[in-house]
mmCIF file of C-alpha atoms in Angstrom:
data_model
loop_
_atom_site.group_PDB
_atom_site.id
_atom_site.type_symbol
_atom_site.label_atom_id
_atom_site.label_comp_id
_atom_site.label_asym_id
_atom_site.label_seq_id
_atom_site.Cartn_x
_atom_site.Cartn_y
_atom_site.Cartn_z
ATOM 1 C CA UNK A 1 -117.990 46.626 -211.737
ATOM 2 C CA UNK A 2 -118.875 49.306 -209.644
ATOM 3 C CA UNK A 3 -122.023 51.226 -208.720
ATOM 4 C CA UNK A 4 -121.230 54.983 -208.220
ATOM 5 C CA UNK A 5 -123.354 57.215 -205.982
ATOM 6 C CA UNK A 6 -122.876 60.848 -204.965
ATOM 7 C CA UNK A 7 -121.433 60.851 -201.233
ATOM 8 C CA UNK A 8 -123.891 63.215 -200.178
ATOM 9 C CA UNK A 9 -127.311 65.007 -200.800
ATOM 10 C CA UNK A 10 -129.035 67.726 -199.035
ATOM 11 C CA UNK A 11 -132.666 68.456 -199.150
ATOM 12 C CA UNK A 12 -134.764 70.703 -197.505
ATOM 13 C CA UNK A 13 -137.862 69.409 -195.626
ATOM 14 C CA UNK A 14 -140.938 68.869 -197.813
ATOM 15 C CA UNK A 15 -138.859 68.987 -200.967
ATOM 16 C CA UNK A 16 -137.941 66.066 -203.385
ATOM 17 C CA UNK A 17 -134.467 64.297 -202.808
ATOM 18 C CA UNK A 18 -133.159 62.427 -205.896
ATOM 19 C CA UNK A 19 -130.442 59.851 -205.214
ATOM 20 C CA UNK A 20 -128.692 58.574 -208.270
ATOM 21 C CA UNK A 21 -126.538 55.104 -208.766
ATOM 22 C CA UNK A 22 -124.793 54.761 -211.903
ATOM 23 C CA UNK A 23 -123.184 51.641 -213.564
ATOM 24 C CA UNK A 24 -122.530 50.168 -216.894
ATOM 25 C CA UNK A 25 -125.795 49.286 -218.559
ATOM 26 C CA UNK A 26 -127.363 49.545 -215.190
ATOM 27 C CA UNK A 27 -130.925 49.764 -216.961
ATOM 28 C CA UNK A 28 -130.690 46.283 -218.092
ATOM 29 C CA UNK A 29 -130.389 45.069 -214.368
ATOM 30 C CA UNK A 30 -132.804 45.040 -211.623
ATOM 31 C CA UNK A 31 -131.922 47.556 -208.914
ATOM 32 C CA UNK A 32 -132.973 47.671 -205.308
ATOM 33 C CA UNK A 33 -132.318 50.410 -202.534
ATOM 34 C CA UNK A 34 -131.767 50.209 -198.801
ATOM 35 C CA UNK A 35 -132.012 52.878 -196.094
ATOM 36 C CA UNK A 36 -129.460 52.611 -193.087
ATOM 37 C CA UNK A 37 -129.737 54.878 -190.179
ATOM 38 C CA UNK A 38 -126.698 55.114 -187.645
ATOM 39 C CA UNK A 39 -126.673 51.974 -185.467
ATOM 40 C CA UNK A 40 -129.327 50.263 -187.540
ATOM 41 C CA UNK A 41 -129.246 47.450 -190.201
ATOM 42 C CA UNK A 42 -130.110 48.185 -193.621
ATOM 43 C CA UNK A 43 -133.753 48.444 -194.542
ATOM 44 C CA UNK A 44 -135.131 47.538 -197.980
ATOM 45 C CA UNK A 45 -136.990 50.547 -199.509
ATOM 46 C CA UNK A 46 -137.223 49.716 -203.116
ATOM 47 C CA UNK A 47 -136.949 46.264 -204.980
ATOM 48 C CA UNK A 48 -136.925 45.390 -208.544
ATOM 49 C CA UNK A 49 -136.303 48.830 -209.593
ATOM 50 C CA UNK A 50 -139.615 50.238 -208.563
ATOM 51 C CA UNK A 51 -141.532 48.163 -205.949
ATOM 52 C CA UNK A 52 -142.054 49.356 -202.456
ATOM 53 C CA UNK A 53 -142.144 46.689 -199.826
ATOM 54 C CA UNK A 54 -144.952 46.513 -197.394
ATOM 55 C CA UNK A 55 -144.710 49.259 -194.821
ATOM 56 C CA UNK A 56 -142.586 51.776 -196.831
ATOM 57 C CA UNK A 57 -144.071 55.142 -197.390
ATOM 58 C CA UNK A 58 -145.484 56.316 -201.015
ATOM 59 C CA UNK A 59 -143.083 59.031 -200.922
ATOM 60 C CA UNK A 60 -140.371 56.649 -201.954
ATOM 61 C CA UNK A 61 -140.043 55.936 -205.537
ATOM 62 C CA UNK A 62 -137.442 54.246 -207.899
ATOM 63 C CA UNK A 63 -136.601 54.115 -211.606
ATOM 64 C CA UNK A 64 -133.703 52.569 -213.833
ATOM 65 C CA UNK A 65 -132.887 53.513 -217.270
ATOM 66 C CA UNK A 66 -129.710 53.518 -219.220
ATOM 67 C CA UNK A 67 -126.740 53.740 -216.901
ATOM 68 C CA UNK A 68 -128.522 55.276 -213.954
ATOM 69 C CA UNK A 69 -130.894 54.198 -211.394
ATOM 70 C CA UNK A 70 -132.710 56.818 -209.168
ATOM 71 C CA UNK A 71 -134.329 56.741 -205.687
ATOM 72 C CA UNK A 72 -136.382 59.677 -205.103
ATOM 73 C CA UNK A 73 -137.949 60.609 -202.040
ATOM 74 C CA UNK A 74 -140.818 63.301 -202.236
ATOM 75 C CA UNK A 75 -141.965 65.426 -199.313
ATOM 76 C CA UNK A 76 -138.883 64.488 -197.485
ATOM 77 C CA UNK A 77 -139.293 64.349 -193.799
ATOM 78 C CA UNK A 78 -136.390 64.662 -191.003
ATOM 79 C CA UNK A 79 -136.831 60.880 -190.453
ATOM 80 C CA UNK A 80 -135.559 60.110 -194.033
ATOM 81 C CA UNK A 81 -132.146 61.272 -192.786
ATOM 82 C CA UNK A 82 -129.852 58.336 -193.535
ATOM 83 C CA UNK A 83 -127.354 56.688 -195.655
ATOM 84 C CA UNK A 84 -128.837 55.165 -198.808
ATOM 85 C CA UNK A 85 -127.444 52.135 -200.730
ATOM 86 C CA UNK A 86 -128.145 50.757 -204.291
ATOM 87 C CA UNK A 87 -127.741 47.212 -205.141
ATOM 88 C CA UNK A 88 -127.484 45.262 -208.418
ATOM 89 C CA UNK A 89 -126.080 41.913 -209.853
ATOM 90 C CA UNK A 90 -122.929 42.101 -212.268
ATOM 91 C CA UNK A 91 -120.253 39.988 -213.233
ATOM 92 C CA UNK A 92 -121.436 37.037 -210.995
ATOM 93 C CA UNK A 93 -121.830 39.016 -208.017
ATOM 94 C CA UNK A 94 -124.046 41.281 -205.794
ATOM 95 C CA UNK A 95 -122.648 44.732 -205.802
ATOM 96 C CA UNK A 96 -123.469 47.554 -203.704
ATOM 97 C CA UNK A 97 -123.361 51.267 -204.322
ATOM 98 C CA UNK A 98 -120.893 53.449 -202.627
ATOM 99 C CA UNK A 99 -123.572 54.988 -200.456
ATOM 100 C CA UNK A 100 -125.127 58.434 -200.211
ATOM 101 C CA UNK A 101 -125.631 60.425 -197.327
ATOM 102 C CA UNK A 102 -129.326 62.080 -197.288
ATOM 103 C CA UNK A 103 -129.239 65.487 -194.973
ATOM 104 C CA UNK A 104 -132.332 66.993 -194.337
ATOM 105 C CA UNK A 105 -131.598 70.449 -193.631
ATOM 106 C CA UNK B 1 -142.533 37.216 -188.630
ATOM 107 C CA UNK B 2 -139.153 36.316 -189.568
ATOM 108 C CA UNK B 3 -136.271 37.173 -187.554
ATOM 109 C CA UNK B 4 -132.667 36.622 -187.751
ATOM 110 C CA UNK B 5 -129.999 36.686 -185.107
ATOM 111 C CA UNK B 6 -126.447 36.468 -185.701
ATOM 112 C CA UNK B 7 -123.805 35.111 -183.166
ATOM 113 C CA UNK B 8 -120.275 34.116 -182.785
ATOM 114 C CA UNK B 9 -116.923 35.019 -180.969
ATOM 115 C CA UNK B 10 -116.312 38.662 -180.541
ATOM 116 C CA UNK B 11 -112.914 38.979 -181.619
ATOM 117 C CA UNK B 12 -110.648 36.794 -183.988
ATOM 118 C CA UNK B 13 -106.811 36.672 -184.562
ATOM 119 C CA UNK B 14 -105.580 37.218 -187.723
ATOM 120 C CA UNK B 15 -104.650 34.368 -189.938
ATOM 121 C CA UNK B 16 -107.303 32.393 -187.985
ATOM 122 C CA UNK B 17 -110.704 31.351 -188.949
ATOM 123 C CA UNK B 18 -113.916 33.560 -188.281
ATOM 124 C CA UNK B 19 -117.208 31.545 -187.649
ATOM 125 C CA UNK B 20 -120.617 33.144 -187.287
ATOM 126 C CA UNK B 21 -124.011 31.563 -187.004
ATOM 127 C CA UNK B 22 -127.426 32.871 -188.085
ATOM 128 C CA UNK B 23 -130.208 31.320 -186.140
ATOM 129 C CA UNK B 24 -133.767 31.880 -187.914
ATOM 130 C CA UNK B 25 -137.021 32.227 -185.988
ATOM 131 C CA UNK B 26 -140.503 32.741 -187.188
ATOM 132 C CA UNK B 27 -140.088 30.653 -190.446
ATOM 133 C CA UNK B 28 -138.511 27.292 -191.404
ATOM 134 C CA UNK B 29 -135.117 27.419 -193.541
ATOM 135 C CA UNK B 30 -136.331 24.024 -195.075
ATOM 136 C CA UNK B 31 -139.418 25.449 -196.429
ATOM 137 C CA UNK B 32 -137.340 26.686 -199.305
ATOM 138 C CA UNK B 33 -139.383 29.748 -199.628
ATOM 139 C CA UNK B 34 -136.137 32.068 -199.104
ATOM 140 C CA UNK B 35 -132.276 32.268 -199.727
ATOM 141 C CA UNK B 36 -130.173 33.158 -196.871
ATOM 142 C CA UNK B 37 -126.869 35.483 -197.006
ATOM 143 C CA UNK B 38 -124.041 37.118 -195.401
ATOM 144 C CA UNK B 39 -123.128 40.615 -196.017
ATOM 145 C CA UNK B 40 -120.404 42.504 -194.117
ATOM 146 C CA UNK B 41 -119.680 46.292 -193.439
ATOM 147 C CA UNK B 42 -116.654 47.702 -192.443
ATOM 148 C CA UNK B 43 -116.428 50.519 -189.770
ATOM 149 C CA UNK B 44 -117.608 53.542 -191.481
ATOM 150 C CA UNK B 45 -117.876 52.130 -194.963
ATOM 151 C CA UNK B 46 -120.457 50.416 -197.440
ATOM 152 C CA UNK B 47 -121.675 47.070 -197.731
ATOM 153 C CA UNK B 48 -120.189 44.154 -199.297
ATOM 154 C CA UNK B 49 -121.944 40.892 -200.172
ATOM 155 C CA UNK B 50 -120.213 37.556 -198.890
ATOM 156 C CA UNK B 51 -122.578 34.881 -200.162
ATOM 157 C CA UNK B 52 -125.800 33.263 -200.251
ATOM 158 C CA UNK B 53 -126.982 29.534 -199.481
ATOM 159 C CA UNK B 54 -130.287 27.816 -200.090
ATOM 160 C CA UNK B 55 -131.705 25.176 -198.033
ATOM 161 C CA UNK B 56 -130.706 22.361 -200.432
ATOM 162 C CA UNK B 57 -126.970 23.403 -199.485
ATOM 163 C CA UNK B 58 -126.431 25.261 -202.757
ATOM 164 C CA UNK B 59 -124.200 28.285 -202.434
ATOM 165 C CA UNK B 60 -123.309 31.417 -204.258
ATOM 166 C CA UNK B 61 -120.170 33.295 -203.396
ATOM 167 C CA UNK B 62 -118.500 36.618 -204.123
ATOM 168 C CA UNK B 63 -115.661 35.834 -206.246
ATOM 169 C CA UNK B 64 -113.388 38.004 -204.351
ATOM 170 C CA UNK B 65 -114.123 36.176 -201.260
ATOM 171 C CA UNK B 66 -114.927 32.771 -202.766
ATOM 172 C CA UNK B 67 -111.221 31.330 -201.776
ATOM 173 C CA UNK B 68 -111.526 31.989 -198.184
ATOM 174 C CA UNK B 69 -115.578 31.551 -197.868
ATOM 175 C CA UNK B 70 -117.730 28.661 -196.611
ATOM 176 C CA UNK B 71 -121.382 29.133 -196.013
ATOM 177 C CA UNK B 72 -123.416 26.139 -194.707
ATOM 178 C CA UNK B 73 -126.786 25.329 -193.434
ATOM 179 C CA UNK B 74 -128.166 23.251 -190.562
ATOM 180 C CA UNK B 75 -132.046 22.771 -191.367
ATOM 181 C CA UNK B 76 -132.412 20.751 -188.050
ATOM 182 C CA UNK B 77 -131.355 23.770 -186.051
ATOM 183 C CA UNK B 78 -132.715 26.250 -188.526
ATOM 184 C CA UNK B 79 -129.626 28.230 -188.625
ATOM 185 C CA UNK B 80 -127.036 28.897 -191.416
ATOM 186 C CA UNK B 81 -123.018 29.713 -190.897
ATOM 187 C CA UNK B 82 -120.156 31.445 -192.243
ATOM 188 C CA UNK B 83 -116.764 30.341 -192.063
ATOM 189 C CA UNK B 84 -114.308 32.971 -193.428
ATOM 190 C CA UNK B 85 -110.332 31.629 -193.278
ATOM 191 C CA UNK B 86 -106.916 33.456 -192.917
ATOM 192 C CA UNK B 87 -108.495 36.652 -191.577
ATOM 193 C CA UNK B 88 -106.674 39.908 -191.698
ATOM 194 C CA UNK B 89 -107.250 43.413 -190.141
ATOM 195 C CA UNK B 90 -109.278 44.039 -193.646
ATOM 196 C CA UNK B 91 -111.861 41.527 -192.601
ATOM 197 C CA UNK B 92 -112.632 43.778 -189.443
ATOM 198 C CA UNK B 93 -116.646 44.505 -189.767
ATOM 199 C CA UNK B 94 -120.177 44.272 -188.973
ATOM 200 C CA UNK B 95 -121.486 41.200 -190.389
ATOM 201 C CA UNK B 96 -124.922 40.756 -191.004
ATOM 202 C CA UNK B 97 -127.240 37.761 -192.066
ATOM 203 C CA UNK B 98 -130.086 38.478 -194.370
ATOM 204 C CA UNK B 99 -132.639 36.725 -196.413
ATOM 205 C CA UNK B 100 -133.789 37.296 -199.869
ATOM 206 C CA UNK B 101 -136.655 35.726 -202.066
ATOM 207 C CA UNK B 102 -134.689 34.918 -204.919
ATOM 208 C CA UNK B 103 -131.196 33.499 -206.088
ATOM 209 C CA UNK B 104 -128.355 36.087 -206.399
ATOM 210 C CA UNK B 105 -128.707 37.531 -209.966
ATOM 211 C CA UNK B 106 -132.324 36.351 -210.145
ATOM 212 C CA UNK B 107 -133.648 37.317 -213.722
ATOM 213 C CA UNK B 108 -136.877 38.673 -211.641
ATOM 214 C CA UNK B 109 -134.724 41.012 -209.474
ATOM 215 C CA UNK B 110 -135.801 38.896 -206.275
ATOM 216 C CA UNK B 111 -132.354 38.825 -204.800
ATOM 217 C CA UNK B 112 -133.076 42.129 -202.585
ATOM 218 C CA UNK B 113 -132.521 41.422 -198.904
ATOM 219 C CA UNK B 114 -135.743 42.200 -197.292
ATOM 220 C CA UNK B 115 -135.057 41.097 -193.674
ATOM 221 C CA UNK B 116 -131.689 41.729 -192.022
ATOM 222 C CA UNK B 117 -130.358 40.525 -188.513
ATOM 223 C CA UNK B 118 -128.933 43.161 -186.429
ATOM 224 C CA UNK B 119 -125.390 42.630 -187.139
ATOM 225 C CA UNK B 120 -122.500 41.327 -185.194
ATOM 226 C CA UNK B 121 -118.915 43.094 -184.997
ATOM 227 C CA UNK B 122 -116.165 41.075 -185.549
ATOM 228 C CA UNK B 123 -112.910 42.847 -184.726
ATOM 229 C CA UNK B 124 -109.825 41.143 -186.367
ATOM 230 C CA UNK B 125 -106.796 41.608 -183.830
ATOM 231 C CA UNK B 126 -103.068 41.243 -185.132
#
């Protein structure tokens, strides 16, 4: 089982970035999302499909339905430039997505 | 606040056993509030879950690594450890310890890792 993400997404400052995570019947599972900047540990930005941990800006939101989970960043800022990973549970293991590099142009 | 810090040898030889420890501060492993996990990231690549342990010693392992992995906990020292046997160059990675509020595969989706250590790089030499 694998979680597929596009390798890269480009977004203009102030616009919305949408990062997809695809997997079989993913909507039947809980998905969380991490942000990882170069040289830093991953940071949880969305848990349980849609929940923002304390301290995460409101511009981060999540959804999950069918075979695709989506992390959206509205009003994207330069500081949001990072690698993003989804995570879910399947076949008795925690699985991470392949990762998406978000570039703010 | 809860903090995690990995420690261990900076280099491991192929075929030997990699051993790392994660020291927890700002909270007690024996409180039973959290689960404690190991995740790794090869250079320039994505994340891979290795396994998770509860304060009671109950473990959950990635099936692809299960035959080589042992995770243990020492509540008296407030730390948990990873041992990975028979390492090869493919095990070269940045190893993170992290914590979650629920078991892997939690029906409530509480297996997200909300606090991470800074990570420790472990090269495997041939």
